Amino acid sequence: MPFLAAAVVIVGLLCLLDLLLTVGVIRRLREHTEQLGQLSAAGGDSGSLPIGAHVPQFEAGSIDGEPIGLDAADGTVVGFFSTTCEPCKQLLPEFIDYAANLPGGRSRVLAVVVGEDGDGAATAASLSSVAQVVVEHHSGTVATAFRTSTFPTLYVVAPDRQVMVSGHTMDVLRSPATAGAIG
């Protein structure tokens, strides 16, 4: 009988310990959820530049052989697409349609296709009529300047190279705030 009482006490202590650990995990999850919410509200994440950040100077070559940087055009739209990203493939037709109807034409749109050598040719070709297109590796000049590692990522950048809009869906480009930023 003493053995049974000891077993019940041990099981009870183990259940209490499990309960304390569960409460601790729930508290940490709430903290992380709050931090992610604050990060999201700030307009950015670890895979892109947040709203208000300044894009550093960069130079790259387009698929047409033209040098690319951020022009002084107000509200330059920048889209990053990966060749291995299914959401990118789904977003691409909407982005092309949006860019085709953008005032100022392709000079106000920069599309960056990120992939391995030769992977981005078809994607780049589909974008070339509506955007200046750069094809590069994940650690390429433009992706590094924008600190972009998640795809797709969309930006609107002001003439002073400040990020005015940042996000991962076409909703960010269609919002009233974006319409004012593009002018």
PDB file of C-alpha atoms in Angstrom:
ATOM      1  CA  MET A   1       0.000   0.000   0.000  1.00  0.00           C
ATOM      2  CA  PRO A   2       2.805   2.497   0.722  1.00  0.00           C
ATOM      3  CA  PHE A   3       4.070   1.807  -2.791  1.00  0.00           C
ATOM      4  CA  LEU A   4       0.705   2.818  -4.263  1.00  0.00           C
ATOM      5  CA  ALA A   5       0.628   6.049  -2.224  1.00  0.00           C
ATOM      6  CA  ALA A   6       4.150   6.925  -3.377  1.00  0.00           C
ATOM      7  CA  ALA A   7       3.193   6.270  -7.002  1.00  0.00           C
ATOM      8  CA  VAL A   8       0.158   8.561  -6.688  1.00  0.00           C
ATOM      9  CA  VAL A   9       2.311  11.325  -5.173  1.00  0.00           C
ATOM     10  CA  ILE A  10       4.915  10.984  -7.949  1.00  0.00           C
ATOM     11  CA  VAL A  11       2.268  11.058 -10.680  1.00  0.00           C
ATOM     12  CA  GLY A  12       0.686  14.110  -9.038  1.00  0.00           C
ATOM     13  CA  LEU A  13       4.050  15.918  -8.918  1.00  0.00           C
ATOM     14  CA  LEU A  14       4.728  15.067 -12.565  1.00  0.00           C
ATOM     15  CA  CYS A  15       1.302  16.436 -13.551  1.00  0.00           C
ATOM     16  CA  LEU A  16       1.993  19.638 -11.595  1.00  0.00           C
ATOM     17  CA  LEU A  17       5.379  20.016 -13.291  1.00  0.00           C
ATOM     18  CA  ASP A  18       3.758  19.449 -16.693  1.00  0.00           C
ATOM     19  CA  LEU A  19       1.137  22.092 -15.908  1.00  0.00           C
ATOM     20  CA  LEU A  20       3.818  24.632 -14.920  1.00  0.00           C
ATOM     21  CA  LEU A  21       5.789  23.970 -18.113  1.00  0.00           C
ATOM     22  CA  THR A  22       2.638  24.313 -20.233  1.00  0.00           C
ATOM     23  CA  VAL A  23       1.809  27.671 -18.621  1.00  0.00           C
ATOM     24  CA  GLY A  24       5.361  28.830 -19.366  1.00  0.00           C
ATOM     25  CA  VAL A  25       5.098  27.782 -23.015  1.00  0.00           C
ATOM     26  CA  ILE A  26       1.755  29.547 -23.395  1.00  0.00           C
ATOM     27  CA  ARG A  27       3.226  32.740 -21.909  1.00  0.00           C
ATOM     28  CA  ARG A  28       6.152  32.636 -24.379  1.00  0.00           C
ATOM     29  CA  LEU A  29       3.788  32.032 -27.300  1.00  0.00           C
ATOM     30  CA  ARG A  30       1.749  35.078 -26.294  1.00  0.00           C
ATOM     31  CA  GLU A  31       4.926  37.193 -26.124  1.00  0.00           C
ATOM     32  CA  HIS A  32       5.991  35.989 -29.574  1.00  0.00           C
ATOM     33  CA  THR A  33       2.523  36.641 -30.996  1.00  0.00           C
ATOM     34  CA  GLU A  34       2.637  40.193 -29.644  1.00  0.00           C
ATOM     35  CA  GLN A  35       6.120  40.767 -31.085  1.00  0.00           C
ATOM     36  CA  LEU A  36       5.037  39.432 -34.491  1.00  0.00           C
ATOM     37  CA  GLY A  37       1.978  41.684 -34.398  1.00  0.00           C
ATOM     38  CA  GLN A  38       4.129  44.722 -33.652  1.00  0.00           C
ATOM     39  CA  LEU A  39       6.525  43.785 -36.438  1.00  0.00           C
ATOM     40  CA  SER A  40       3.664  43.323 -38.879  1.00  0.00           C
ATOM     41  CA  ALA A  41       2.093  46.654 -37.862  1.00  0.00           C
ATOM     42  CA  ALA A  42       5.413  48.336 -38.553  1.00  0.00           C
ATOM     43  CA  GLY A  43       5.058  47.158 -42.152  1.00  0.00           C
ATOM     44  CA  GLY A  44       7.923  44.793 -42.426  1.00  0.00           C
ATOM     45  CA  ASP A  45       9.392  41.500 -41.459  1.00  0.00           C
ATOM     46  CA  SER A  46      12.810  39.960 -41.352  1.00  0.00           C
ATOM     47  CA  GLY A  47      12.571  39.173 -45.069  1.00  0.00           C
ATOM     48  CA  SER A  48      12.134  42.738 -46.348  1.00  0.00           C
ATOM     49  CA  LEU A  49      12.734  46.415 -45.678  1.00  0.00           C
ATOM     50  CA  PRO A  50      10.054  47.950 -43.440  1.00  0.00           C
ATOM     51  CA  ILE A  51       8.023  51.034 -44.292  1.00  0.00           C
ATOM     52  CA  GLY A  52      10.098  54.141 -43.645  1.00  0.00           C
ATOM     53  CA  ALA A  53      13.463  52.473 -44.278  1.00  0.00           C
ATOM     54  CA  HIS A  54      15.763  53.877 -46.934  1.00  0.00           C
ATOM     55  CA  VAL A  55      16.958  51.683 -49.783  1.00  0.00           C
ATOM     56  CA  PRO A  56      20.740  51.974 -50.152  1.00  0.00           C
ATOM     57  CA  GLN A  57      22.217  52.906 -53.526  1.00  0.00           C
ATOM     58  CA  PHE A  58      22.624  49.975 -55.874  1.00  0.00           C
ATOM     59  CA  GLU A  59      23.441  49.346 -59.499  1.00  0.00           C
ATOM     60  CA  ALA A  60      22.384  46.357 -61.533  1.00  0.00           C
ATOM     61  CA  GLY A  61      21.917  45.488 -65.179  1.00  0.00           C
ATOM     62  CA  SER A  62      18.519  44.841 -66.710  1.00  0.00           C
ATOM     63  CA  ILE A  63      17.861  41.977 -69.094  1.00  0.00           C
ATOM     64  CA  ASP A  64      17.952  44.661 -71.834  1.00  0.00           C
ATOM     65  CA  GLY A  65      21.510  45.568 -70.834  1.00  0.00           C
ATOM     66  CA  GLU A  66      20.490  48.909 -69.316  1.00  0.00           C
ATOM     67  CA  PRO A  67      21.909  50.042 -65.958  1.00  0.00           C
ATOM     68  CA  ILE A  68      19.278  49.961 -63.208  1.00  0.00           C
ATOM     69  CA  GLY A  69      19.026  51.999 -60.011  1.00  0.00           C
ATOM     70  CA  LEU A  70      16.127  53.758 -58.337  1.00  0.00           C
ATOM     71  CA  ASP A  71      15.082  56.629 -60.591  1.00  0.00           C
ATOM     72  CA  ALA A  72      13.753  59.916 -59.296  1.00  0.00           C
ATOM     73  CA  ALA A  73      10.220  58.996 -60.430  1.00  0.00           C
ATOM     74  CA  ASP A  74       7.745  59.419 -57.620  1.00  0.00           C
ATOM     75  CA  GLY A  75       6.356  56.098 -56.458  1.00  0.00           C
ATOM     76  CA  THR A  76       8.543  53.495 -58.140  1.00  0.00           C
ATOM     77  CA  VAL A  77       6.930  50.060 -57.804  1.00  0.00           C
ATOM     78  CA  VAL A  78       9.361  47.219 -57.099  1.00  0.00           C
ATOM     79  CA  GLY A  79       8.398  43.541 -57.175  1.00  0.00           C
ATOM     80  CA  PHE A  80      10.553  40.572 -56.160  1.00  0.00           C
ATOM     81  CA  PHE A  81       9.679  37.145 -57.531  1.00  0.00           C
ATOM     82  CA  SER A  82      11.452  33.831 -57.028  1.00  0.00           C
ATOM     83  CA  THR A  83      11.496  31.140 -59.687  1.00  0.00           C
ATOM     84  CA  THR A  84      10.845  28.457 -57.050  1.00  0.00           C
ATOM     85  CA  CYS A  85       7.961  30.234 -55.308  1.00  0.00           C
ATOM     86  CA  GLU A  86       4.389  29.060 -55.976  1.00  0.00           C
ATOM     87  CA  PRO A  87       2.777  32.235 -54.524  1.00  0.00           C
ATOM     88  CA  CYS A  88       5.013  34.234 -56.910  1.00  0.00           C
ATOM     89  CA  LYS A  89       3.640  32.326 -59.890  1.00  0.00           C
ATOM     90  CA  GLN A  90       0.100  32.996 -58.705  1.00  0.00           C
ATOM     91  CA  LEU A  91       0.756  36.718 -58.109  1.00  0.00           C
ATOM     92  CA  LEU A  92       2.614  37.329 -61.368  1.00  0.00           C
ATOM     93  CA  PRO A  93      -0.411  37.810 -63.703  1.00  0.00           C
ATOM     94  CA  GLU A  94      -1.982  40.299 -61.271  1.00  0.00           C
ATOM     95  CA  PHE A  95       1.297  42.198 -60.948  1.00  0.00           C
ATOM     96  CA  ILE A  96       1.701  42.336 -64.739  1.00  0.00           C
ATOM     97  CA  ASP A  97      -1.846  43.656 -65.141  1.00  0.00           C
ATOM     98  CA  TYR A  98      -1.280  46.242 -62.398  1.00  0.00           C
ATOM     99  CA  ALA A  99       2.032  47.389 -63.897  1.00  0.00           C
ATOM    100  CA  ALA A 100       0.539  47.604 -67.398  1.00  0.00           C
ATOM    101  CA  ASN A 101      -2.036  50.110 -66.143  1.00  0.00           C
ATOM    102  CA  LEU A 102       0.360  52.161 -64.001  1.00  0.00           C
ATOM    103  CA  PRO A 103       0.796  55.808 -65.057  1.00  0.00           C
ATOM    104  CA  GLY A 104       4.337  56.355 -66.263  1.00  0.00           C
ATOM    105  CA  GLY A 105       4.714  52.891 -67.751  1.00  0.00           C
ATOM    106  CA  ARG A 106       7.557  50.472 -67.324  1.00  0.00           C
ATOM    107  CA  SER A 107      10.039  53.182 -66.263  1.00  0.00           C
ATOM    108  CA  ARG A 108       8.201  53.319 -62.913  1.00  0.00           C
ATOM    109  CA  VAL A 109       8.277  49.545 -62.363  1.00  0.00           C
ATOM    110  CA  LEU A 110      11.250  47.394 -61.390  1.00  0.00           C
ATOM    111  CA  ALA A 111      10.795  43.609 -61.327  1.00  0.00           C
ATOM    112  CA  VAL A 112      13.497  41.432 -59.814  1.00  0.00           C
ATOM    113  CA  VAL A 113      13.466  37.730 -60.690  1.00  0.00           C
ATOM    114  CA  VAL A 114      15.514  35.718 -58.217  1.00  0.00           C
ATOM    115  CA  GLY A 115      16.709  32.259 -59.164  1.00  0.00           C
ATOM    116  CA  GLU A 116      19.572  30.145 -60.347  1.00  0.00           C
ATOM    117  CA  ASP A 117      21.269  30.652 -63.713  1.00  0.00           C
ATOM    118  CA  GLY A 118      18.765  30.388 -66.554  1.00  0.00           C
ATOM    119  CA  ASP A 119      15.781  29.721 -64.263  1.00  0.00           C
ATOM    120  CA  GLY A 120      14.268  33.191 -64.588  1.00  0.00           C
ATOM    121  CA  ALA A 121      14.168  33.575 -68.375  1.00  0.00           C
ATOM    122  CA  ALA A 122      10.460  32.801 -68.812  1.00  0.00           C
ATOM    123  CA  THR A 123       9.413  34.914 -65.821  1.00  0.00           C
ATOM    124  CA  ALA A 124      11.627  37.786 -66.957  1.00  0.00           C
ATOM    125  CA  ALA A 125      10.187  37.626 -70.471  1.00  0.00           C
ATOM    126  CA  SER A 126       6.625  37.853 -69.139  1.00  0.00           C
ATOM    127  CA  LEU A 127       7.539  40.956 -67.122  1.00  0.00           C
ATOM    128  CA  SER A 128       9.692  42.758 -69.691  1.00  0.00           C
ATOM    129  CA  SER A 129       6.830  44.557 -71.447  1.00  0.00           C
ATOM    130  CA  VAL A 130       5.620  46.232 -68.243  1.00  0.00           C
ATOM    131  CA  ALA A 131       8.777  46.587 -66.127  1.00  0.00           C
ATOM    132  CA  GLN A 132      12.511  47.015 -66.098  1.00  0.00           C
ATOM    133  CA  VAL A 133      13.644  43.493 -65.233  1.00  0.00           C
ATOM    134  CA  VAL A 134      16.690  42.304 -63.326  1.00  0.00           C
ATOM    135  CA  VAL A 135      17.481  38.581 -62.998  1.00  0.00           C
ATOM    136  CA  GLU A 136      19.825  37.702 -60.163  1.00  0.00           C
ATOM    137  CA  HIS A 137      20.739  35.183 -57.451  1.00  0.00           C
ATOM    138  CA  HIS A 138      19.337  35.338 -53.910  1.00  0.00           C
ATOM    139  CA  SER A 139      22.350  37.359 -52.809  1.00  0.00           C
ATOM    140  CA  GLY A 140      22.217  39.682 -55.818  1.00  0.00           C
ATOM    141  CA  THR A 141      22.727  43.438 -55.706  1.00  0.00           C
ATOM    142  CA  VAL A 142      19.054  44.462 -55.702  1.00  0.00           C
ATOM    143  CA  ALA A 143      17.836  41.752 -53.306  1.00  0.00           C
ATOM    144  CA  THR A 144      20.651  42.695 -50.934  1.00  0.00           C
ATOM    145  CA  ALA A 145      19.824  46.411 -51.133  1.00  0.00           C
ATOM    146  CA  PHE A 146      16.186  45.677 -50.267  1.00  0.00           C
ATOM    147  CA  ARG A 147      17.132  42.936 -47.740  1.00  0.00           C
ATOM    148  CA  THR A 148      14.584  40.735 -49.478  1.00  0.00           C
ATOM    149  CA  SER A 149      14.599  37.054 -48.662  1.00  0.00           C
ATOM    150  CA  THR A 150      10.865  36.264 -48.729  1.00  0.00           C
ATOM    151  CA  PHE A 151       8.898  36.068 -51.943  1.00  0.00           C
ATOM    152  CA  PRO A 152       6.908  37.601 -53.417  1.00  0.00           C
ATOM    153  CA  THR A 153       7.673  41.010 -51.921  1.00  0.00           C
ATOM    154  CA  LEU A 154       6.292  44.283 -53.256  1.00  0.00           C
ATOM    155  CA  TYR A 155       7.381  47.857 -52.531  1.00  0.00           C
ATOM    156  CA  VAL A 156       6.610  51.430 -53.478  1.00  0.00           C
ATOM    157  CA  VAL A 157       9.694  53.614 -53.099  1.00  0.00           C
ATOM    158  CA  ALA A 158       9.746  57.430 -52.937  1.00  0.00           C
ATOM    159  CA  PRO A 159      12.273  59.595 -54.848  1.00  0.00           C
ATOM    160  CA  ASP A 160      14.423  59.846 -51.694  1.00  0.00           C
ATOM    161  CA  ARG A 161      14.590  55.997 -51.715  1.00  0.00           C
ATOM    162  CA  GLN A 162      12.330  55.718 -48.666  1.00  0.00           C
ATOM    163  CA  VAL A 163      10.049  52.664 -48.584  1.00  0.00           C
ATOM    164  CA  MET A 164       6.474  53.955 -48.639  1.00  0.00           C
ATOM    165  CA  VAL A 165       4.671  50.615 -49.058  1.00  0.00           C
ATOM    166  CA  SER A 166       5.856  47.090 -48.322  1.00  0.00           C
ATOM    167  CA  GLY A 167       4.047  43.769 -48.416  1.00  0.00           C
ATOM    168  CA  HIS A 168       3.571  40.382 -49.987  1.00  0.00           C
ATOM    169  CA  THR A 169       0.184  40.621 -51.716  1.00  0.00           C
ATOM    170  CA  MET A 170      -1.360  42.822 -54.388  1.00  0.00           C
ATOM    171  CA  ASP A 171      -3.605  44.327 -51.698  1.00  0.00           C
ATOM    172  CA  VAL A 172      -0.709  46.552 -50.579  1.00  0.00           C
ATOM    173  CA  LEU A 173      -0.430  48.033 -54.079  1.00  0.00           C
ATOM    174  CA  ARG A 174      -4.179  48.501 -54.420  1.00  0.00           C
ATOM    175  CA  SER A 175      -4.681  50.260 -51.066  1.00  0.00           C
ATOM    176  CA  PRO A 176      -5.692  53.966 -50.929  1.00  0.00           C
ATOM    177  CA  ALA A 177      -2.354  54.778 -49.248  1.00  0.00           C
ATOM    178  CA  THR A 178      -0.510  53.319 -52.236  1.00  0.00           C
ATOM    179  CA  ALA A 179      -2.603  55.283 -54.721  1.00  0.00           C
ATOM    180  CA  GLY A 180      -1.489  58.479 -52.978  1.00  0.00           C
ATOM    181  CA  ALA A 181       2.127  57.321 -52.864  1.00  0.00           C
ATOM    182  CA  ILE A 182       2.277  56.566 -56.581  1.00  0.00           C
ATOM    183  CA  GLY A 183       0.640  59.848 -57.538  1.00  0.00           C
TER     184      GLY A 183
END
